[in-house]
Coordinates of C-alpha atoms and ligand atoms in Angstrom, one line a residue:
M1 CA -13.3 26.8 11.9
V2 CA -15.7 24.2 11.1
E3 CA -16.1 20.8 13.6
R4 CA -17.6 17.9 12.3
L5 CA -18.3 15.3 14.9
I6 CA -18.8 11.5 13.8
L7 CA -20.2 9.3 16.0
G8 CA -20.1 5.1 15.8
Q9 CA -18.2 2.3 16.9
I10 CA -14.5 3.1 17.0
L11 CA -11.4 0.6 17.3
A12 CA -8.2 3.1 18.1
F13 CA -4.8 0.9 18.0
S14 CA -1.9 2.3 20.1
G15 CA 0.8 0.4 18.0
D16 CA 1.1 -3.3 16.5
P17 CA -1.5 -6.1 18.4
R18 CA 1.3 -8.3 17.2
A19 CA 3.8 -7.1 19.5
L20 CA 1.3 -5.2 22.2
G21 CA -1.7 -8.0 22.5
V22 CA -5.1 -7.4 21.1
E23 CA -6.2 -6.0 24.6
S24 CA -3.8 -2.8 23.9
V25 CA -6.9 -2.0 21.1
R26 CA -9.2 0.6 22.5
H27 CA -13.1 -0.4 21.3
E28 CA -16.1 2.1 22.3
T29 CA -19.2 0.6 21.3
R30 CA -20.9 4.0 20.9
G31 CA -18.0 6.5 20.1
G32 CA -16.6 9.6 18.3
V33 CA -14.2 11.1 16.3
L34 CA -14.2 14.8 16.3
L35 CA -12.5 16.2 13.2
R36 CA -11.2 19.7 12.9
D37 CA -8.9 21.2 10.2
G38 CA -8.4 17.9 8.6
V39 CA -7.2 16.0 11.8
I40 CA -8.4 14.2 14.6
A41 CA -8.8 16.3 17.4
E42 CA -10.5 14.2 19.9
L43 CA -11.6 10.9 20.5
G44 CA -13.3 9.2 22.8
D45 CA -17.4 8.3 24.3
G46 CA -19.9 9.6 21.7
A47 CA -22.3 11.3 24.1
A48 CA -19.4 12.9 26.2
L49 CA -18.0 14.4 23.1
R50 CA -21.3 15.5 22.2
A51 CA -21.8 17.6 24.8
A52 CA -18.4 19.1 25.2
H53 CA -18.6 20.5 21.7
P54 CA -22.4 21.4 21.1
L55 CA -21.9 23.6 17.9
A56 CA -19.9 20.4 16.1
E57 CA -21.9 18.9 12.7
V58 CA -22.8 15.1 13.9
V59 CA -22.7 12.6 11.3
D60 CA -24.2 9.7 13.5
H61 CA -23.1 6.1 11.6
G62 CA -25.1 3.8 14.0
D63 CA -23.4 0.8 14.9
A64 CA -20.9 0.9 11.9
L65 CA -17.2 0.7 12.6
I66 CA -15.0 4.2 12.1
L67 CA -11.4 2.8 11.2
P68 CA -8.4 4.9 9.4
G69 CA -8.5 5.1 5.8
F70 CA -6.7 1.9 4.5
I71 CA -3.2 2.2 3.3
D72 CA -2.1 0.0 0.4
A73 CA 1.5 0.3 0.7
H74 CA 2.3 -1.2 -3.0
V75 CA 0.4 -0.6 -6.3
H76 CA 0.7 0.2 -9.7
Y77 CA -1.8 2.2 -10.6
P78 CA -1.0 1.9 -14.5
Q79 CA -2.0 -1.5 -14.2
T80 CA -5.9 -0.7 -13.6
A81 CA -7.4 -1.8 -16.8
I82 CA -5.6 -4.7 -16.9
I83 CA -6.5 -6.3 -13.9
A84 CA -7.4 -9.7 -13.8
S85 CA -5.4 -10.9 -16.8
W86 CA -5.6 -14.6 -17.4
G87 CA -3.3 -17.1 -17.2
K88 CA 0.6 -16.1 -16.8
R89 CA 3.1 -16.0 -14.3
L90 CA 5.4 -13.1 -13.5
I91 CA 7.9 -12.4 -16.5
D92 CA 5.5 -13.7 -18.9
W93 CA 2.2 -11.5 -17.1
L94 CA 4.6 -8.3 -17.8
N95 CA 5.7 -8.9 -21.1
T96 CA 2.1 -9.8 -22.3
Y97 CA -0.2 -7.7 -20.5
T98 CA 1.6 -5.5 -18.5
F99 CA 4.3 -3.8 -20.8
P100 CA 1.8 -3.2 -23.7
E101 CA -0.1 -1.3 -21.3
E102 CA 2.2 0.8 -19.5
A103 CA 3.6 1.6 -23.1
R104 CA 0.4 4.0 -23.5
F105 CA 1.1 6.2 -20.4
G106 CA 3.0 8.6 -22.4
D107 CA -0.2 10.3 -23.4
A108 CA -1.0 12.8 -21.0
D109 CA -4.6 12.4 -21.2
Y110 CA -4.8 8.6 -21.0
A111 CA -2.9 8.8 -18.0
A112 CA -4.7 11.4 -16.4
D113 CA -8.2 9.0 -17.2
V114 CA -6.4 6.2 -15.6
A115 CA -5.2 8.1 -12.7
G116 CA -8.4 9.3 -12.0
R117 CA -10.6 6.2 -12.4
Y118 CA -8.0 4.7 -10.3
L119 CA -8.2 6.8 -7.3
D120 CA -12.2 7.1 -7.0
L121 CA -11.8 3.1 -7.3
I122 CA -9.7 2.9 -4.0
L123 CA -11.5 5.8 -2.5
S124 CA -14.9 3.6 -3.0
N125 CA -13.1 0.6 -1.2
G126 CA -12.2 2.8 1.9
T127 CA -8.2 3.1 0.8
T128 CA -7.4 6.6 1.4
T129 CA -3.4 6.6 1.0
V130 CA -1.4 4.4 -1.6
A131 CA 2.0 4.1 -2.6
S132 CA 2.3 3.4 -6.3
Y133 CA 4.5 3.0 -9.1
C134 CA 4.1 4.9 -12.1
T135 CA 5.4 4.1 -15.6
I136 CA 8.6 5.3 -17.3
H137 CA 6.7 8.3 -18.6
P138 CA 6.9 11.7 -16.3
A139 CA 3.8 12.5 -17.8
S140 CA 2.4 9.4 -15.9
V141 CA 3.8 10.8 -12.3
E142 CA 2.4 14.4 -13.4
A143 CA -1.2 12.5 -13.9
F144 CA -1.1 10.4 -10.4
F145 CA -0.1 13.4 -8.4
G146 CA -2.6 16.2 -10.2
A147 CA -5.4 13.4 -9.4
A148 CA -4.3 13.0 -6.0
R149 CA -3.9 16.5 -5.4
A150 CA -7.2 17.4 -7.1
R151 CA -9.1 14.7 -4.2
G152 CA -7.2 16.3 -1.4
M153 CA -5.4 12.7 -0.9
R154 CA -2.2 11.9 0.8
A155 CA -0.1 9.8 -2.0
L156 CA 3.2 8.5 -2.9
A157 CA 4.3 7.6 -6.1
G158 CA 7.6 7.3 -8.2
K159 CA 8.5 6.9 -12.5
T160 CA 9.1 3.5 -12.8
C161 CA 12.9 3.1 -14.0
M162 CA 13.7 0.5 -16.3
D163 CA 16.7 0.6 -19.0
R164 CA 16.9 -3.1 -20.2
N165 CA 14.7 -6.5 -20.5
A166 CA 11.8 -4.1 -21.6
P167 CA 10.1 -2.9 -25.0
D168 CA 12.2 0.0 -26.6
A169 CA 9.3 1.8 -25.9
L170 CA 9.3 1.6 -22.0
R171 CA 13.3 1.8 -21.7
D172 CA 15.0 5.1 -20.5
T173 CA 18.9 5.0 -19.9
A174 CA 20.4 5.3 -16.4
Q175 CA 21.3 9.2 -16.9
S176 CA 17.8 9.9 -17.8
A177 CA 16.5 7.9 -15.2
Y178 CA 18.2 10.0 -12.6
D179 CA 17.2 13.3 -14.7
D180 CA 13.8 12.9 -15.0
S181 CA 13.1 11.2 -11.0
R182 CA 15.3 14.0 -9.9
A183 CA 13.1 16.6 -11.6
L184 CA 9.6 15.5 -10.8
L185 CA 11.2 14.8 -7.2
Q186 CA 11.9 18.6 -7.2
R187 CA 8.6 19.2 -8.0
W188 CA 6.1 17.5 -6.2
H189 CA 8.2 15.7 -2.8
G190 CA 6.5 17.7 -0.1
V191 CA 3.7 19.5 -2.2
D192 CA 0.5 19.3 -0.3
R193 CA 0.4 16.0 0.7
L194 CA 2.3 14.2 -1.7
S195 CA 5.6 12.6 -1.6
Y196 CA 7.8 11.4 -4.1
V197 CA 9.7 7.8 -3.9
I198 CA 12.3 6.5 -6.1
T199 CA 11.2 3.9 -7.7
P200 CA 13.6 1.3 -9.9
R201 CA 11.3 -1.6 -11.1
F202 CA 13.3 -4.4 -10.3
S203 CA 16.8 -5.4 -10.9
P204 CA 16.4 -7.2 -14.0
T205 CA 15.0 -4.4 -15.9
S206 CA 18.2 -2.0 -15.0
T207 CA 21.6 -1.8 -15.7
Q208 CA 23.9 -1.8 -13.1
A209 CA 24.6 1.7 -13.9
Q210 CA 20.8 2.7 -13.2
L211 CA 20.7 1.1 -10.2
E212 CA 23.7 3.0 -9.5
A213 CA 22.4 5.9 -10.3
L214 CA 19.3 5.9 -8.3
G215 CA 21.1 4.8 -5.7
A216 CA 23.0 8.3 -5.8
L217 CA 19.8 10.1 -6.1
W218 CA 18.6 8.5 -2.4
A219 CA 21.7 9.4 -1.0
E220 CA 21.0 13.1 -2.2
H221 CA 17.7 13.1 -1.2
P222 CA 17.6 10.5 1.9
D223 CA 14.3 11.7 3.4
C224 CA 12.6 10.0 0.1
L225 CA 11.2 6.4 0.0
M226 CA 12.5 4.1 -2.3
Q227 CA 10.6 1.4 -3.6
T228 CA 11.1 -2.0 -6.0
H229 CA 10.5 -5.5 -6.0
L230 CA 11.9 -8.4 -4.4
S231 CA 12.3 -12.4 -4.6
E232 CA 8.8 -12.6 -5.9
Q233 CA 8.8 -15.8 -8.2
V234 CA 11.9 -18.4 -7.9
D235 CA 12.4 -18.2 -12.0
E236 CA 12.8 -14.4 -11.5
I237 CA 15.7 -15.3 -8.5
A238 CA 17.3 -17.4 -11.1
W239 CA 17.3 -14.7 -13.6
V240 CA 18.5 -11.9 -11.4
R241 CA 21.3 -14.6 -10.2
E242 CA 22.3 -14.8 -14.6
L243 CA 22.1 -11.2 -14.8
Y244 CA 24.3 -10.5 -11.4
P245 CA 26.7 -13.1 -11.2
A246 CA 28.8 -11.3 -8.8
A247 CA 25.8 -11.1 -6.2
R248 CA 25.7 -12.4 -2.8
D249 CA 22.1 -12.6 -3.4
Y250 CA 18.8 -10.7 -4.7
L251 CA 19.2 -8.2 -2.1
D252 CA 22.5 -7.4 -2.8
T253 CA 22.0 -6.7 -6.3
Y254 CA 20.2 -3.3 -4.3
E255 CA 22.4 -3.2 -1.6
A256 CA 25.5 -3.1 -3.9
H257 CA 24.0 -0.1 -5.7
G258 CA 23.2 1.9 -2.6
L259 CA 19.5 0.8 -2.7
L260 CA 19.3 -0.7 0.6
G261 CA 18.0 1.5 3.8
A262 CA 15.7 2.3 6.6
R263 CA 13.5 4.1 4.0
G264 CA 13.4 1.2 1.5
L265 CA 10.2 -0.8 0.4
Y266 CA 10.9 -4.2 -0.9
G267 CA 7.8 -5.4 -2.6
H268 CA 6.7 -9.4 -2.4
A269 CA 9.9 -10.6 -0.3
I270 CA 8.7 -14.5 -0.4
H271 CA 11.5 -16.3 -0.8
L272 CA 14.1 -14.7 1.1
E273 CA 17.6 -16.2 2.1
P274 CA 18.5 -16.0 5.7
R275 CA 21.3 -13.6 4.9
E276 CA 18.7 -11.2 3.0
I277 CA 16.3 -11.5 6.0
D278 CA 19.3 -10.4 8.6
R279 CA 20.1 -7.5 6.5
L280 CA 16.8 -6.4 6.1
A281 CA 16.3 -6.3 10.3
E282 CA 19.6 -4.9 10.6
V283 CA 18.8 -1.6 8.2
G284 CA 14.9 -1.6 9.3
A285 CA 14.0 -1.5 5.8
A286 CA 10.1 -2.7 5.3
V287 CA 9.0 -5.4 3.3
V288 CA 5.4 -5.1 1.8
H289 CA 3.1 -8.3 1.5
C290 CA 0.9 -8.5 -1.8
P291 CA -1.0 -11.7 -0.9
T292 CA -3.7 -11.6 -3.7
S293 CA -0.9 -10.9 -6.2
N294 CA 1.2 -13.9 -4.6
T295 CA -1.6 -16.4 -5.0
F296 CA -3.1 -15.1 -8.8
I297 CA 0.4 -14.9 -10.2
G298 CA 1.6 -18.2 -8.6
S299 CA 4.3 -16.3 -6.6
G300 CA 4.5 -18.2 -3.3
L301 CA 3.3 -17.8 0.4
F302 CA 4.4 -15.0 2.1
D303 CA 5.9 -15.5 6.2
M304 CA 4.0 -12.8 8.2
G305 CA 6.6 -14.1 10.8
L306 CA 9.0 -11.4 9.2
A307 CA 6.8 -8.9 11.1
D308 CA 8.7 -9.8 13.8
R309 CA 12.2 -8.8 12.5
T310 CA 11.1 -5.9 10.4
R311 CA 8.2 -3.5 9.3
V312 CA 5.7 -5.1 7.1
G313 CA 3.0 -3.6 5.5
L314 CA 0.1 -4.8 3.2
A315 CA -0.9 -4.3 -0.3
T316 CA -2.9 -5.2 -3.4
D317 CA -0.4 -4.8 -5.9
T318 CA -3.0 -3.8 -8.4
G319 CA -2.8 -5.2 -11.2
G320 CA -1.1 -8.4 -10.6
G321 CA -2.9 -8.4 -7.6
S322 CA -6.7 -9.3 -8.0
S323 CA -8.3 -6.6 -6.4
F324 CA -8.6 -2.7 -5.3
S325 CA -9.9 -3.7 -1.8
M326 CA -7.8 -4.0 1.2
L327 CA -10.6 -5.8 2.7
R328 CA -10.1 -8.6 0.2
T329 CA -6.3 -8.4 0.6
M330 CA -6.6 -8.7 4.4
A331 CA -8.8 -11.9 3.8
A332 CA -6.0 -13.3 1.4
A333 CA -3.3 -12.6 3.9
Y334 CA -5.6 -14.5 6.3
E335 CA -5.9 -17.4 4.0
V336 CA -2.3 -17.2 2.5
A337 CA -1.0 -17.7 6.5
Q338 CA -3.4 -20.5 7.3
L339 CA -1.8 -22.3 4.6
R340 CA 1.7 -21.9 6.3
G341 CA 0.1 -22.8 9.5
T342 CA -0.6 -19.8 11.4
A343 CA -4.2 -17.8 12.1
L344 CA -3.9 -14.3 12.2
H345 CA -5.8 -12.6 14.6
P346 CA -8.4 -9.8 13.0
A347 CA -6.6 -7.0 14.9
E348 CA -3.3 -8.1 13.4
L349 CA -5.2 -7.8 9.7
L350 CA -6.7 -5.0 10.6
W351 CA -3.5 -3.1 11.8
R352 CA -1.2 -4.3 8.7
A353 CA -4.0 -2.5 6.5
T354 CA -3.7 1.0 8.4
G355 CA -1.0 1.4 10.9
G356 CA 1.4 -1.7 9.8
S357 CA 1.3 0.0 6.2
A358 CA 1.8 3.5 7.4
E359 CA 4.5 2.6 9.7
A360 CA 6.0 0.4 6.6
L361 CA 5.8 4.0 4.4
H362 CA 7.4 6.1 7.5
L363 CA 4.2 7.9 7.9
G364 CA 3.0 6.2 11.5
R365 CA 2.9 9.6 12.8
C366 CA 0.2 10.9 10.8
I367 CA -1.7 8.3 9.1
G368 CA -3.2 4.6 10.1
R369 CA -4.4 5.1 13.2
L370 CA -7.7 7.0 15.2
A371 CA -5.4 9.2 17.6
E372 CA -5.2 13.0 18.4
G373 CA -3.0 15.0 15.8
F374 CA -3.6 12.3 13.3
D375 CA -4.7 13.2 9.4
A376 CA -8.6 12.6 9.7
D377 CA -8.6 10.1 6.6
L378 CA -11.1 7.3 8.0
C379 CA -12.9 4.7 6.3
V380 CA -16.2 3.8 8.2
L381 CA -17.2 -0.3 7.9
D382 CA -21.1 -1.4 7.6
L383 CA -20.4 -4.7 9.3
A384 CA -23.7 -6.0 8.3
S385 CA -23.5 -5.3 4.4
T386 CA -25.0 -8.4 2.7
P387 CA -27.7 -10.8 4.1
A388 CA -24.4 -13.3 4.3
I389 CA -22.0 -11.1 6.6
A390 CA -25.2 -9.4 8.3
Q391 CA -26.6 -13.1 9.8
R392 CA -22.9 -14.3 10.6
A393 CA -22.1 -10.8 12.6
T394 CA -25.7 -11.3 14.5
R395 CA -23.8 -14.2 16.5
A396 CA -20.6 -12.4 17.6
E397 CA -19.7 -12.2 20.8
D398 CA -16.8 -9.0 20.6
I399 CA -15.8 -6.6 18.0
W400 CA -13.3 -9.3 16.4
E401 CA -15.8 -11.6 15.7
A402 CA -18.1 -9.0 14.3
L403 CA -15.1 -7.8 12.2
F404 CA -14.1 -10.8 10.8
P405 CA -16.9 -11.7 8.9
T406 CA -16.8 -8.6 6.7
I407 CA -13.1 -9.0 6.4
M408 CA -13.6 -12.5 4.9
M409 CA -16.8 -11.7 2.9
A410 CA -17.2 -8.1 2.1
D411 CA -16.8 -5.6 -0.8
D412 CA -17.2 -2.4 -1.7
R413 CA -20.6 -2.6 -0.1
A414 CA -19.3 -2.3 3.3
I415 CA -17.8 1.4 2.8
A416 CA -20.4 3.3 4.4
Q417 CA -18.5 6.5 3.9
V418 CA -14.9 7.6 3.4
Y419 CA -13.3 10.7 4.7
V420 CA -10.1 12.5 3.0
A421 CA -8.6 15.1 5.5
G422 CA -11.9 15.3 7.4
A423 CA -14.3 15.8 4.4
P424 CA -16.7 13.2 3.6
V425 CA -16.0 11.6 -0.1
R426 CA -19.6 10.9 -1.0
P427 CA -22.8 13.1 0.1
A428 CA -23.9 12.5 3.4
Ligands
LIG501 N1 7.8 -7.0 -10.7 C1 8.3 -6.3 -11.3 N2 7.7 -5.5 -12.0 C2 6.2 -5.9 -11.6 C3 5.1 -5.7 -11.5 O1 4.6 -4.7 -12.2 N3 4.1 -6.7 -10.7 C4 4.8 -7.2 -9.9 N4 3.6 -8.1 -9.2 N5 5.7 -7.7 -10.0 C5 6.6 -7.3 -10.6
LIG502 ZN1 4.7 -4.5 -7.6

C-alpha cells in the first residue's frame, strides 16, 4: 500500500462559507494531506503527519496551496476548437460556429482527438471533474468517457439530444434520443468514476415528444442527473414562449415533461421569473453559473443570491465561455457580482469552484473538499506564479488576501501540480 504525503498550505471547508461563515474554513500554513488508495486518508499539520507516517513518500509543495481539484459543472467539450469565436449572440453563435463544429463528432477519431485534448487542457488548469455535453452522436459520448477513463478521472456526460431547429446532420428523433441515451447510460453509468447525464440541449431544439421521452428515461433512471439550459438570453426566452404557448414560463417547458427535479442541472438561469425561482428552490434543483460565457455571448448578469435558495455550481461553459480555467471563471464571477453590487468573498468563489459545484452534481460527499475519505483529486496552486501576482501577494495579511490576486490574475502557470485519484498528473 503506497502512501503519499503532500505538504503545503491547506484550506479545508466544512461546507458553504456563504452559510457557515468564512471562519468555518480551516487553514494550515504548514499542512499536509495523506493520500492512500486514491483517497484522502488524513489531513492536518504536516510535521505531525510526517512523524506518524515515516514510510510515506513525501512531496513538499512549500508555500503552495493544496486544494481540491476544481469542478466544472457545465461544459461542452465538442466546442473546444471553436472557443473564442467572434461577434455573435446565443442563437447566431450556435448556428454559425457551434452546430457546424458539432456535426464533425460522428467521426469517432475526431471525437477522440478533441476529447483527449480537452481533458488535458482542463487538467493543466487544475480541473479534475467536469459535467460535459457531448453531441447528438453516440460516438462523441464513447470518445469522452473513453478519454476520461484512460486518465482515471471522475467525469459526467451525456449525448446531447435535439430533434428540431438544428441542421439535418444534428437532429435525432424522440425515439432515437431515448434509445441512444438509454444504451449509453446502460453502458457507462457507474463504470469506474463515470456517470451518465440525460441531456436535452434546451427546449427550442426538442419537440415536446422528445422532452417527454427523456422525462420518461429519467423517471426510469432516477439516480442519473439531467442537464439542460434555462433562461440564458432574452431572445431565447421569447422564442421558447412562441414554441411552447401553453407553458407558464421557460422552466415549465421542462416541468411539464418530467424534466424538473432535485437531480436536474439548469445552466445559466439568468432571467428567471419569481415562480421559476420558487419552483427550483422547492424541488432542490441546481443552477449553474457560467460567468465568462454570460459576458462573452452577452447574456446577462447572474444573481448569486440564488445560492440562498438552492444549490449553485460554477462552470466555464466552454466554448460559449471564453476559458478552460476555473480561476478565470472565479474572477468573472467576482466581476459579475460586482456589477450587481455585491463583492463575493474569495472563500465563496473557491467554494463554488469546488464543493459548491460538487454539491450541484450530487457528489458533495466524495469530491470538492479536503476531507478524510474524499477522492484524492487535488490541485496545488502557486500563489506567486507571476511577478505581478507575487508582488501583490507579499503584502497579504491572511490567506484570503494571498489567494485573491491568484483568483483574479492567474492562469495555468499557477497550477503547480494536479493529482487524480492520488496520482500526480505531471512528473514531480
Ligand atoms: N443553449 C443551448 N445550447 C447552448 C450551448 O451550446 N452553449 C450555450 N452557452 N448555450 C446554449
Ligand atoms: Zn451550455
